[in-house]
Tab-separated table of C-alpha atoms in Angstrom:
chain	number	residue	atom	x	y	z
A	19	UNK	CA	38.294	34.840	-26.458
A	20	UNK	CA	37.462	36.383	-22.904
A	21	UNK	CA	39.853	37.030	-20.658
A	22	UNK	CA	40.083	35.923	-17.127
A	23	UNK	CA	39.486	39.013	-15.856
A	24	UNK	CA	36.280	40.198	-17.619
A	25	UNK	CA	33.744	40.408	-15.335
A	26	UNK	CA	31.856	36.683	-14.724
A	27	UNK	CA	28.627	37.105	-17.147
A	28	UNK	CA	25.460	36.420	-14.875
A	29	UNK	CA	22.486	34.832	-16.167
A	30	UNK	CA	19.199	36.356	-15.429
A	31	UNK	CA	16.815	35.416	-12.933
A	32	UNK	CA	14.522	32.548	-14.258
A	33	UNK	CA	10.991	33.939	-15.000
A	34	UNK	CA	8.189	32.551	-13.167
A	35	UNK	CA	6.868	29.635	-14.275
A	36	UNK	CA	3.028	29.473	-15.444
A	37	UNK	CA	0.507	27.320	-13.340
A	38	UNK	CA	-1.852	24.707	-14.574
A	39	UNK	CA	-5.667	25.512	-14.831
A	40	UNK	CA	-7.839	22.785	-12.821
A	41	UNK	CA	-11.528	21.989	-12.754
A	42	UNK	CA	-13.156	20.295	-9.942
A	43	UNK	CA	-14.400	16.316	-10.383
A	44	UNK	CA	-16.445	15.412	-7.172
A	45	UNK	CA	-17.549	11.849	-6.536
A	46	UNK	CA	-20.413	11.490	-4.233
A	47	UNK	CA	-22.445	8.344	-2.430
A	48	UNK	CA	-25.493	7.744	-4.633
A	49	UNK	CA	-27.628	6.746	-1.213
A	50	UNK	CA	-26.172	9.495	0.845
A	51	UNK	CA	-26.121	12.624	-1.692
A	52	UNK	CA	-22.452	13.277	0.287
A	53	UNK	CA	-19.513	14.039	-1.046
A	54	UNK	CA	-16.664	10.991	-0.921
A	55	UNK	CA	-13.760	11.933	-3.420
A	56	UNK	CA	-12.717	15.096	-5.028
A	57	UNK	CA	-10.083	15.708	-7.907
A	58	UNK	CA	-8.625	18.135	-10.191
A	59	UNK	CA	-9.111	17.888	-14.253
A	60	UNK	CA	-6.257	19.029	-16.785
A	61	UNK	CA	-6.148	19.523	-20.429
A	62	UNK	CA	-6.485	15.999	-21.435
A	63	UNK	CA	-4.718	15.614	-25.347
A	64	UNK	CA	-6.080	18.866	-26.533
A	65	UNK	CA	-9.348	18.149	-25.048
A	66	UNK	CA	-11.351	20.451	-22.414
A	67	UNK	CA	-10.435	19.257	-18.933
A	68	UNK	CA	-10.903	15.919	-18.238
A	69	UNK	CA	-9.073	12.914	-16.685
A	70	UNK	CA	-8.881	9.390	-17.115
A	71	UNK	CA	-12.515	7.719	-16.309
A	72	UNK	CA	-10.806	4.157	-14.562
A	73	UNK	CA	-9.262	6.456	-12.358
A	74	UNK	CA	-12.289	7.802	-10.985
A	75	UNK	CA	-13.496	4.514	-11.108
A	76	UNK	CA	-10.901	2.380	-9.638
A	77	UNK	CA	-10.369	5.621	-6.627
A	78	UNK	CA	-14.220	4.862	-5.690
A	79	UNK	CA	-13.747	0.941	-5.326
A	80	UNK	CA	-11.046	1.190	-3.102
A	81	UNK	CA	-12.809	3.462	-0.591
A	82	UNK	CA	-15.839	1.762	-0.622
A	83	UNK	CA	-13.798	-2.084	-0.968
A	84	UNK	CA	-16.699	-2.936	-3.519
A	85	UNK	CA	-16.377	-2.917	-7.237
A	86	UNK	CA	-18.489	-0.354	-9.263
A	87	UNK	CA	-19.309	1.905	-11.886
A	88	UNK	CA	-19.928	6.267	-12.256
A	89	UNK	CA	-23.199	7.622	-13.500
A	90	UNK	CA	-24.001	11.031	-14.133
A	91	UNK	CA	-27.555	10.230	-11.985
A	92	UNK	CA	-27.875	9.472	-8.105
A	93	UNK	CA	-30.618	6.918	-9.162
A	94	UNK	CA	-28.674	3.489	-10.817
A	95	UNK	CA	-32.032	2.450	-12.881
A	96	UNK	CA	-31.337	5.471	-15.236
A	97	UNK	CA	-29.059	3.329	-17.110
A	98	UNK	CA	-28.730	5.792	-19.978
A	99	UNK	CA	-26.892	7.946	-17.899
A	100	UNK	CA	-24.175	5.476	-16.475
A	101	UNK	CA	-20.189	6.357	-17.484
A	102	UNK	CA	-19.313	4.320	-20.691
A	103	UNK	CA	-17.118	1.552	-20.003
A	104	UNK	CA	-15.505	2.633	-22.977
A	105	UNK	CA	-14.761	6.284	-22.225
A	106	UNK	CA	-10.629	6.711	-21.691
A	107	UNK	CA	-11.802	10.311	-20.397
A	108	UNK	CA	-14.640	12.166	-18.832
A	109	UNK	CA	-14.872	15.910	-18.143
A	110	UNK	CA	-15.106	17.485	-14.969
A	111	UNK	CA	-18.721	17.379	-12.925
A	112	UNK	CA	-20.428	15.464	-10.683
A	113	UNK	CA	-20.718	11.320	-10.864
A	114	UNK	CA	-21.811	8.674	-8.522
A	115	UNK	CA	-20.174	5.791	-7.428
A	116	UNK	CA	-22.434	2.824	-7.283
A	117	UNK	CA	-21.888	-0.801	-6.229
A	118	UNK	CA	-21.850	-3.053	-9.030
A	119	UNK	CA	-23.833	-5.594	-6.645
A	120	UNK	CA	-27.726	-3.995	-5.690
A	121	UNK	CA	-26.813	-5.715	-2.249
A	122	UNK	CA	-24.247	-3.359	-1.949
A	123	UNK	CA	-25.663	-0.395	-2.678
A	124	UNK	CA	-25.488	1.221	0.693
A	125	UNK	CA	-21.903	0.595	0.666
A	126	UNK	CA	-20.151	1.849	3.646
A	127	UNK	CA	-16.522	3.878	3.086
A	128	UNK	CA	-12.866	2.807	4.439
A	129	UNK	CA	-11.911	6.063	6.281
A	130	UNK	CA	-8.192	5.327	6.740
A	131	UNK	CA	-5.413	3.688	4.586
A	132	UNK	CA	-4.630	1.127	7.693
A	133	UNK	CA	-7.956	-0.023	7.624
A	134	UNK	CA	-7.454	-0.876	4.100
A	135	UNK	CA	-7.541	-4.521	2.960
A	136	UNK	CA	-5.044	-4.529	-0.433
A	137	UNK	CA	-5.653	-7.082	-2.667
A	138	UNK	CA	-4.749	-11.009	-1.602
A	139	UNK	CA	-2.012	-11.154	-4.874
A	140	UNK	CA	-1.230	-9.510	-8.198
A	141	UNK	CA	-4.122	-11.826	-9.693
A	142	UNK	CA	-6.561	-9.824	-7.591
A	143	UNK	CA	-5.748	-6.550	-9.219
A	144	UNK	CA	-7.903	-4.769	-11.373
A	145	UNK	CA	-7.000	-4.228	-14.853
A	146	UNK	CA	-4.319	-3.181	-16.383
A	147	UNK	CA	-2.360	-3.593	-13.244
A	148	UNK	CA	-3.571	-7.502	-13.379
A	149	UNK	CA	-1.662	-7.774	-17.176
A	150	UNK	CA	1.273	-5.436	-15.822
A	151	UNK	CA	1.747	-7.834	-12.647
A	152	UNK	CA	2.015	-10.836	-14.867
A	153	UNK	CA	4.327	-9.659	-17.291
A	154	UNK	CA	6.414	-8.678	-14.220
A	155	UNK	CA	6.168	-11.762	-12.696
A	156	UNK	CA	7.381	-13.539	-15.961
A	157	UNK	CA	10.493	-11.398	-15.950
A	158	UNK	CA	13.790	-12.384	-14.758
A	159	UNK	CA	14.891	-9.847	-12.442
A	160	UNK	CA	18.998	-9.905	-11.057
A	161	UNK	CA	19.304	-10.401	-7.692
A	162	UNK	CA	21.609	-7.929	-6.483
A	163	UNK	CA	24.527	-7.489	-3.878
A	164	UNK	CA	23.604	-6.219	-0.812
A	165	UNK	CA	25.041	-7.549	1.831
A	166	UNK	CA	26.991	-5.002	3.019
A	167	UNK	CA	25.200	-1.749	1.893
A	168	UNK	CA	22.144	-0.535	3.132
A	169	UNK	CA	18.888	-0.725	0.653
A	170	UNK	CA	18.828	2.982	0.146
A	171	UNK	CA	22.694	3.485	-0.866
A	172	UNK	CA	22.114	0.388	-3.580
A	173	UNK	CA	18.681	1.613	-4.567
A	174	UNK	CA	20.439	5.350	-5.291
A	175	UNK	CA	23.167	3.837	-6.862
A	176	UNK	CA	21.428	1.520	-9.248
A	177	UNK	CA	18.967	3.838	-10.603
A	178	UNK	CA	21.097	7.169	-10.677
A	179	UNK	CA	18.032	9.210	-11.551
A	180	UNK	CA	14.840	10.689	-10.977
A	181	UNK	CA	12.348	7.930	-12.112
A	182	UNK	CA	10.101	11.236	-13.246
A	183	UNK	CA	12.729	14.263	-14.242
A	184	UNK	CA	15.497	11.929	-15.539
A	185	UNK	CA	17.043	14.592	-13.189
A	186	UNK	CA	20.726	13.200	-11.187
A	187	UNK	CA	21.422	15.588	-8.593
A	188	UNK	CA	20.730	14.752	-5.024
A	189	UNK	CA	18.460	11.540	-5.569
A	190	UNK	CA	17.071	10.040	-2.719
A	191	UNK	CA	14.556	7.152	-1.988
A	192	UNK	CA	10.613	7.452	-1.185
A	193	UNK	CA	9.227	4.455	0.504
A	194	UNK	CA	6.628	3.185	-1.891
A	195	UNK	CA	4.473	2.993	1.380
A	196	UNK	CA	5.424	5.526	3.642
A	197	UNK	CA	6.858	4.801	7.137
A	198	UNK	CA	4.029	5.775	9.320
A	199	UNK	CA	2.262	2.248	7.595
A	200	UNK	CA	5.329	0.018	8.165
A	201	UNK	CA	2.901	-2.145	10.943
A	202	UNK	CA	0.373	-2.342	7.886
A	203	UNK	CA	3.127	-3.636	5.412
A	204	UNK	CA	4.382	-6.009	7.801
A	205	UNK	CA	0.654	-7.543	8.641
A	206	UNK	CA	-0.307	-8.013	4.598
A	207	UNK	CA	3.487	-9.039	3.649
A	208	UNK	CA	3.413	-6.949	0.882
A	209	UNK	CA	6.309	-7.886	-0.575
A	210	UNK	CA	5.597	-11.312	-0.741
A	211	UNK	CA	1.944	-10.756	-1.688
A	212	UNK	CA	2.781	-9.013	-4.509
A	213	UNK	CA	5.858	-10.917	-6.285
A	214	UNK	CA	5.735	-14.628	-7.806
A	215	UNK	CA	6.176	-17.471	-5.617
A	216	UNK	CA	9.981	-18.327	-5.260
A	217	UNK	CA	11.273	-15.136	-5.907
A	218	UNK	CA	14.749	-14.921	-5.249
A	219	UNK	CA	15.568	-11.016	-4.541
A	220	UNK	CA	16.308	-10.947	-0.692
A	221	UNK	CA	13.941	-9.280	1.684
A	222	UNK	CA	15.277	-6.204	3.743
A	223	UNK	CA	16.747	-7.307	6.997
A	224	UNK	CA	15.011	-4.901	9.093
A	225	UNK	CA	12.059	-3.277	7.432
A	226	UNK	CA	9.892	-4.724	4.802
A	227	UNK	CA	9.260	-1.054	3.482
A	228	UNK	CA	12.804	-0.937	2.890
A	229	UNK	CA	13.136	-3.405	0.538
A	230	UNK	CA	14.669	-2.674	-2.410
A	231	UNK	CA	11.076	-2.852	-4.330
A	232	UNK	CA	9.725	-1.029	-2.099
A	233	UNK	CA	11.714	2.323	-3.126
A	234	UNK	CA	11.550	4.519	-5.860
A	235	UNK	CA	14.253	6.985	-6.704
A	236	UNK	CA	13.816	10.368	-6.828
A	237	UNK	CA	14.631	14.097	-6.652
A	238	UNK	CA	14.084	15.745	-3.017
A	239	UNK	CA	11.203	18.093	-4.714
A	240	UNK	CA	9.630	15.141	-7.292
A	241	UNK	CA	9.310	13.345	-3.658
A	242	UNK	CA	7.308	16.263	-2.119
A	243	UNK	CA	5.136	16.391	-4.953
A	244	UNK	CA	4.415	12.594	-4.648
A	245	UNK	CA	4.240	12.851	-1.273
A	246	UNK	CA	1.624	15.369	-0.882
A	247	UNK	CA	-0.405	13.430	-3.424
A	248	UNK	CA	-0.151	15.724	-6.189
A	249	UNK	CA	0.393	13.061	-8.975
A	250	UNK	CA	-0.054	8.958	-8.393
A	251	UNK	CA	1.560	6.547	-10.720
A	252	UNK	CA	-0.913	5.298	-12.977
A	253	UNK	CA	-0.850	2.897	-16.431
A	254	UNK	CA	-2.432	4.442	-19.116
A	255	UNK	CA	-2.445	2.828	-22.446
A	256	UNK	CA	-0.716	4.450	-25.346
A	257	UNK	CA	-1.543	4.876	-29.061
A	258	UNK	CA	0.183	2.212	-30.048
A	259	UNK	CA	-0.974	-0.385	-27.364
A	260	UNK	CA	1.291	-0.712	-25.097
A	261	UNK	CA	0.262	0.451	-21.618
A	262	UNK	CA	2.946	1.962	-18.821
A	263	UNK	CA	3.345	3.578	-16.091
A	264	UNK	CA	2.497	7.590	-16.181
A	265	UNK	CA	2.667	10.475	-13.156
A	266	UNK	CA	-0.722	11.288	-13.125
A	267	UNK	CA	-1.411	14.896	-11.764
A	268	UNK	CA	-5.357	14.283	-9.696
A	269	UNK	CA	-5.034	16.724	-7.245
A	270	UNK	CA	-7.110	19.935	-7.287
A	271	UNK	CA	-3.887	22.023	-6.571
A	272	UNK	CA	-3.062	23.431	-9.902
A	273	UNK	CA	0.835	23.207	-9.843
A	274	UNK	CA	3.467	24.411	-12.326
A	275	UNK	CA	4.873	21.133	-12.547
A	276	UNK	CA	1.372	19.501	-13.975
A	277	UNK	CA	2.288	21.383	-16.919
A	278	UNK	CA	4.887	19.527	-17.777
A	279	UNK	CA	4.992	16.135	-16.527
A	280	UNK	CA	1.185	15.110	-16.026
A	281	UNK	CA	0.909	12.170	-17.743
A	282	UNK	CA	4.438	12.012	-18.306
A	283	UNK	CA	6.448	8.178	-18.618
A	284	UNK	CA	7.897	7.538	-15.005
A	285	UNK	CA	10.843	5.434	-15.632
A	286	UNK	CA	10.208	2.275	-13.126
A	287	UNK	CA	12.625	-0.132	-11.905
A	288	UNK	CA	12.469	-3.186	-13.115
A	289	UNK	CA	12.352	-4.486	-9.966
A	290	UNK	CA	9.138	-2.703	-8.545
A	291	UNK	CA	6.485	-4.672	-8.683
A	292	UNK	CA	3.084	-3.060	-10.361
A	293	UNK	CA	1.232	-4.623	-7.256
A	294	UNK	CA	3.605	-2.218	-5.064
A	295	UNK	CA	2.486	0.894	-7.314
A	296	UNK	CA	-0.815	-0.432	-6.955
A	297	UNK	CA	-0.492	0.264	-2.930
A	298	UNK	CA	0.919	3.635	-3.488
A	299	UNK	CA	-2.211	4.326	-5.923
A	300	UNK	CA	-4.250	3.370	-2.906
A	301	UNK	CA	-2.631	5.573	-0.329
A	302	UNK	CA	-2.610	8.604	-2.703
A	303	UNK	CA	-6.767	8.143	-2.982
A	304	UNK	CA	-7.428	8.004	0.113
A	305	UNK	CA	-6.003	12.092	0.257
A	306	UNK	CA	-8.548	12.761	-2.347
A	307	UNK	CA	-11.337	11.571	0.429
A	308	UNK	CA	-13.598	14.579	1.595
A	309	UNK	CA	-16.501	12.939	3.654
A	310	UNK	CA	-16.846	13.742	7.320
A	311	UNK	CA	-15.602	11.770	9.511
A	312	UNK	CA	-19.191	11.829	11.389
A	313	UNK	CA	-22.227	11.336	8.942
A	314	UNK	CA	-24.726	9.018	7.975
A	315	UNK	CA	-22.509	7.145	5.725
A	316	UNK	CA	-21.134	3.867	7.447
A	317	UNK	CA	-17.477	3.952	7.753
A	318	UNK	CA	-14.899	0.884	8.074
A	319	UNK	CA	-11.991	2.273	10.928
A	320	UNK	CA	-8.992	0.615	12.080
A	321	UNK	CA	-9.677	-0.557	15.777
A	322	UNK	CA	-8.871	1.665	18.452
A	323	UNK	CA	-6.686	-0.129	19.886
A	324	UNK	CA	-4.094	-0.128	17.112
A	325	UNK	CA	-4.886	3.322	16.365
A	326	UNK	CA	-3.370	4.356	20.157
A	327	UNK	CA	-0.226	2.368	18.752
A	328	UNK	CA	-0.191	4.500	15.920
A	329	UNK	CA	-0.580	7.369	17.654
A	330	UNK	CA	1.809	6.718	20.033
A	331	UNK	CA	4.611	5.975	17.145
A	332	UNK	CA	4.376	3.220	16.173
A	333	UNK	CA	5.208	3.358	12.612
A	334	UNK	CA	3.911	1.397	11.124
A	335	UNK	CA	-12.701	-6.141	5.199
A	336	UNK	CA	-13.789	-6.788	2.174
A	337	UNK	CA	-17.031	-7.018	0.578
A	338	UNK	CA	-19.686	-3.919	0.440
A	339	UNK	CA	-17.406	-1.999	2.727
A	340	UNK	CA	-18.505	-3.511	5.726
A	341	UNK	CA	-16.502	-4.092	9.190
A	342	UNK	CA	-13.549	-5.536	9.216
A	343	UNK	CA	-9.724	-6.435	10.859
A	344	UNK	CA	-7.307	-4.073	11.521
A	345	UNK	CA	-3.652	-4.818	11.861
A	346	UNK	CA	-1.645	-5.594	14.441
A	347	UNK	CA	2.545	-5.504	14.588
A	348	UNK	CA	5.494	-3.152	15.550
A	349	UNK	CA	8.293	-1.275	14.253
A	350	UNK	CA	9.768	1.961	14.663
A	351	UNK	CA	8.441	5.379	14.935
A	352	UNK	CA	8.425	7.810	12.235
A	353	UNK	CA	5.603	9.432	10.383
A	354	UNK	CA	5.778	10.724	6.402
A	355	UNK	CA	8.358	9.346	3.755
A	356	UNK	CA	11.796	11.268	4.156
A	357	UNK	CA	13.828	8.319	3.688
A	358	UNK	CA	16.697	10.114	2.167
A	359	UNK	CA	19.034	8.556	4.096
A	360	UNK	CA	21.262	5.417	4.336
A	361	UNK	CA	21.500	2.323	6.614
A	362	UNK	CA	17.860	1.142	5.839
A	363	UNK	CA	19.159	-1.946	6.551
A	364	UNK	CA	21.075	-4.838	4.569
A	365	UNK	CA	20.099	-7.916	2.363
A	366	UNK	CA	21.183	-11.247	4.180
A	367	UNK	CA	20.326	-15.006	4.201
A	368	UNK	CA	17.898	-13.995	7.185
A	369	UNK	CA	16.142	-11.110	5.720
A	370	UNK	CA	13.146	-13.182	4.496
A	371	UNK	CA	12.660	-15.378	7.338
A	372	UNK	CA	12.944	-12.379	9.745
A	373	UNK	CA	10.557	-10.149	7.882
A	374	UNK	CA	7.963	-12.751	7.623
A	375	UNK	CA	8.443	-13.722	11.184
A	376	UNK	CA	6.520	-9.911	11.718
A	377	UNK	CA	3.086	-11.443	10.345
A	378	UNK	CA	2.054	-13.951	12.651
A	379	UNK	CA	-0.479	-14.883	10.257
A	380	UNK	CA	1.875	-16.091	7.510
A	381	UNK	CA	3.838	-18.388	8.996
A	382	UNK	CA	0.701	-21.036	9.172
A	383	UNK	CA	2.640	-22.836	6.676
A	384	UNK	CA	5.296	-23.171	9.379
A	385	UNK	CA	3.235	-24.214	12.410
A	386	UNK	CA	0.424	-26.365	10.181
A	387	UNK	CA	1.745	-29.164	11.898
A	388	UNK	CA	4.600	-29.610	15.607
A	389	UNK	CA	7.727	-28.393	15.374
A	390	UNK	CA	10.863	-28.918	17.209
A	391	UNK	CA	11.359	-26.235	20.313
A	392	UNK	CA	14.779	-25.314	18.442
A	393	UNK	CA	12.296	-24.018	15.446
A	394	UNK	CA	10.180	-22.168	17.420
A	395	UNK	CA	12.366	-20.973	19.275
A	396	UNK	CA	13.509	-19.038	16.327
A	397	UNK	CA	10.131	-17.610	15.496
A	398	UNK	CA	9.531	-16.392	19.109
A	399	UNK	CA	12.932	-14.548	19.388
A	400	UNK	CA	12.050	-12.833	15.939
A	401	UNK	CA	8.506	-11.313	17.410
A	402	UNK	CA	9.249	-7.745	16.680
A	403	UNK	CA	8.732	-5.142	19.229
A	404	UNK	CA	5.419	-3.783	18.254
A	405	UNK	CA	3.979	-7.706	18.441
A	406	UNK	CA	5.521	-7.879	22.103
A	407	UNK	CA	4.558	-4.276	23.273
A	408	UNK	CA	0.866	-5.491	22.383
A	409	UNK	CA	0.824	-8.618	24.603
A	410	UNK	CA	2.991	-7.131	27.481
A	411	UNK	CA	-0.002	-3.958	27.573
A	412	UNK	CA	-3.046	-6.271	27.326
A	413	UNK	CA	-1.137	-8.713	30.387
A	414	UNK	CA	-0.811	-4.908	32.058
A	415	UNK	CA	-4.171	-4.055	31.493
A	416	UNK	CA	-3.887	-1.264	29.311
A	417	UNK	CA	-5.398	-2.026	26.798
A	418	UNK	CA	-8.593	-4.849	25.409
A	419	UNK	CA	-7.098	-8.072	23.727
A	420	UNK	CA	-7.456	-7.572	20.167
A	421	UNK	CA	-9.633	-10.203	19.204
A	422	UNK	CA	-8.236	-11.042	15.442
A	423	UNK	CA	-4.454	-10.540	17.166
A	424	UNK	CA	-5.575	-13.133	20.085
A	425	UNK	CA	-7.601	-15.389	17.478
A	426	UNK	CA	-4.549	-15.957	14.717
A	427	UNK	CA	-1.277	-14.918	16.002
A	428	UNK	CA	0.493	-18.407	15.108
A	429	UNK	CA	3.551	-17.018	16.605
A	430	UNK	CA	3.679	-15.525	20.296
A	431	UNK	CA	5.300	-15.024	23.632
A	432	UNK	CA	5.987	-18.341	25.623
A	433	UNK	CA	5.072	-20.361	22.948
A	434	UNK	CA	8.778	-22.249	22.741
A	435	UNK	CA	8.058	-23.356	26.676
A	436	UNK	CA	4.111	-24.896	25.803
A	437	UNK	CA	5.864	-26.442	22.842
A	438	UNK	CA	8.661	-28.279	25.805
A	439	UNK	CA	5.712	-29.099	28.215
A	440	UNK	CA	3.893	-30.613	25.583
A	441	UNK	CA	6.741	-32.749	24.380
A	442	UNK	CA	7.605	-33.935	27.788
A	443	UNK	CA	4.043	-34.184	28.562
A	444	UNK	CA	3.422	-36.937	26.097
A	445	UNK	CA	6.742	-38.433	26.799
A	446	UNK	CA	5.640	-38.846	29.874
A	447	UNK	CA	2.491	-40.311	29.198
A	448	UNK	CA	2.963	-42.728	26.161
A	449	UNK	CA	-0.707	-43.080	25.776
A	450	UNK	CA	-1.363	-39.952	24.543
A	451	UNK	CA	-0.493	-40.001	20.323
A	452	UNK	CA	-1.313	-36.451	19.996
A	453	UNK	CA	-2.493	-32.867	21.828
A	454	UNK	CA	-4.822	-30.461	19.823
A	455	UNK	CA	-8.918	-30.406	20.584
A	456	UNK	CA	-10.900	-33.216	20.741
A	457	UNK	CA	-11.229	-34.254	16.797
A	458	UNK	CA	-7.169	-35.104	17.429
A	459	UNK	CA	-7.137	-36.421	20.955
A	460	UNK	CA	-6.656	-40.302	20.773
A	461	UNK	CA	-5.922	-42.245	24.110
A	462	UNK	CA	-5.108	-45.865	22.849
């Protein structure tokens, strides 16, 4: 037995750790001969390096918004040389990306995750995320206490560990999307987009990226790695069948950590929607772009406009790639993840309404036909800042009215007062049975 006062035995230094070996996969426009995505191939099940060919494929249809298939050849008639739909894995090279539709073979490329468009609903996912949002949506899920906690303390405390190292110590929450998108989230309604009508969990009170299925629990240095987009969740399907979720290691940096936990089990919440991972796939791709941001490929940008918002910290299309809306909305400034911290806000009766209040565009079902002045009164006053900033600078001059802001923003400064003139309007003038354009306009 050793005595207290032996010396205190020292371990010796841990020895440095081995790092991965990578091979280059580079996707390129079939039209253009230009480079679009690049990533990094690992030993694959004993294989050469490789990675996992919907990947690739699924990376390529969410810059270019179109669906479509690799090929070995630039030219799409050479059929013979198109990737197998079959193939789990191809090795690292050169493919193309082409449109599925010949219309859309000149595909232009989304150059920035806010110009994005995510998928209307978990049926609009590709597969297997379509199969893993339905099971999830079948699910009963608790609906916790959180009243008086913030999101981030409840989040920490209910999952206790690393979702990838199983690891305890010092756990903190990454926002599934990161903060600098929180005026994207808000605009799609992400949440509610991708969970089952009536779901009951409540909606954060202040932040919709702070809802509780909106953060994943993990160590400070698992949360770089994600961060920095050097693995992406991603289902792969198992030998026996079953499919789940995986940290898939895509970048080109070759990292010590691939070794070990590429392709590794991430142990998901129940509560995290596959439609939420789904987002986070997206914004990781869009890391792995490499065309210039001048070329002769057509690119969809957010408007300029919002990007000055974004720039200026405000946190926060469809088809064959083509033009489309931007977003519009407010919140508060911050760039990256780091939310390590408590106080992201609570869960409360108002959470939902106030959160949905932020997308003028979903509340149609609200203002589809007149409401009281008491009930829109309560939409106005819940116009967060961003919303307000944008109508106070385009009354100031500063900036252009954005047209898809000015065309269906349903909810908007003054609109309680029109709502009282136009009630004591027609009380004033009996005649009149309703106010709208002329297809509702009846004097009797």
């Amino acid at each position: 037995m050793a005595s207290m006062k032996d010396p205190e035995p020292v371990k010796p230094p841990c020895p440095r750790l081995p790092v991965e070996e990578v091979e280059r996969l580079s996707v390129f426009h079939p039209k253009y001969e230009r480079q679009i995505l690049h990533f990094g191939c690992r030993t694959e099940r004993g294989t050469s390096r490789a990675m996992s060919r919907l990947l690739v494929q699924q990376a390529g249809a969410i810059v270019a918004q179109t669906e479509g298939f690799l090929s070995l050849l630039q030219d799409r008639a050479e059929t013979e040389r198109i990737v197998s739909e079959t193939d789990v894995l191809i090795p690292a090279g050169k493919y193309y990306f082409h449109a599925t539709d010949p219309a859309c073979a000149d595909y232009g490329i989304c150059g920035d995750f806010d110009a994005w468009e995510p998928p209307a609903g978990p049926d609009q996912l590709p597969e297997p995320w379509r199969t893993l949002a339905k099971v999830f949506n079948e699910q009963a899920i608790p609906e916790p206490d959180c009243t008086s906690s913030g999101t981030i303390d409840w989040s920490k405390k209910a999952d206790g560990y690393c979702i990838l190292t199983g690891n305890p110590d010092l756990i903190e929450c990454q926002h599934a999307v990161p903060q600098e998108h929180l005026t994207w989230a808000d605009i799609y309604d992400i949440v509610e987009r991708g969970t089952k009508s009536g779901y009951s969990l409540p909606a954060s009170v202040n932040r919709v990226i702070d809802d509780i299925r909106c953060l994943l629990t993990m160590n400070p240095y698992t949360h770089d790695l994600m961060d920095s987009g050097l693995f992406v969740p991603f289902p792969v399907t198992t030998a026996d069948g079953s499919t789940v979720f995986v940290a898939y290691f895509a970048s080109q940096t070759a990292t010590a950590s691939g070794l070990d936990h590429h392709c590794r089990a991430l142990n998901i919440p129940a509560r995290i929607s596959p439609y939420i991972l789904y987002i986070r796939f997206a914004w990781t791709i869009f890391k792995f772009m490499v065309v210039r941001t001048t070329g002769p490929i057509p690119r969809k940008s957010i408007p300029e406009w919002y990007s000055k918002k974004r720039k200026h910290g405000d946190s926060g299309g469809s088809g064959c790639g083509s033009s489309g809306h931007g977003s519009f909305g407010g919140g508060s400034s911050g760039s990256g993840d780091g939310a390590s911290g408590s106080g992201a806000g609570s869960h409360g009766a108002s959470g939902r309404s106030r959160h949905k209040a932020n997308v003028p565009s979903m509340v149609f079902d609200m203002l589809g036909t007149h409401r009281s002045a008491d009930e829109l009164e309560v939409c106005e006053r819940l116009l967060p800042p961003g919303v307000l900033e944008i109508f106070s600078d385009v009354d100031a001059g500063k900036i252009e009215p954005p047209a898809f802001l000015y065309e269906h923003a349903m909810v908007y400064p003054g609109m309680t007062r029109i709502a009282c003139l136009r009630e004591e309007y027609m009380k004033q003038h009996p005649q009149v049975s309703s106010t709208g354009d002329q297809s509702t306009l009846r004097l009797l």
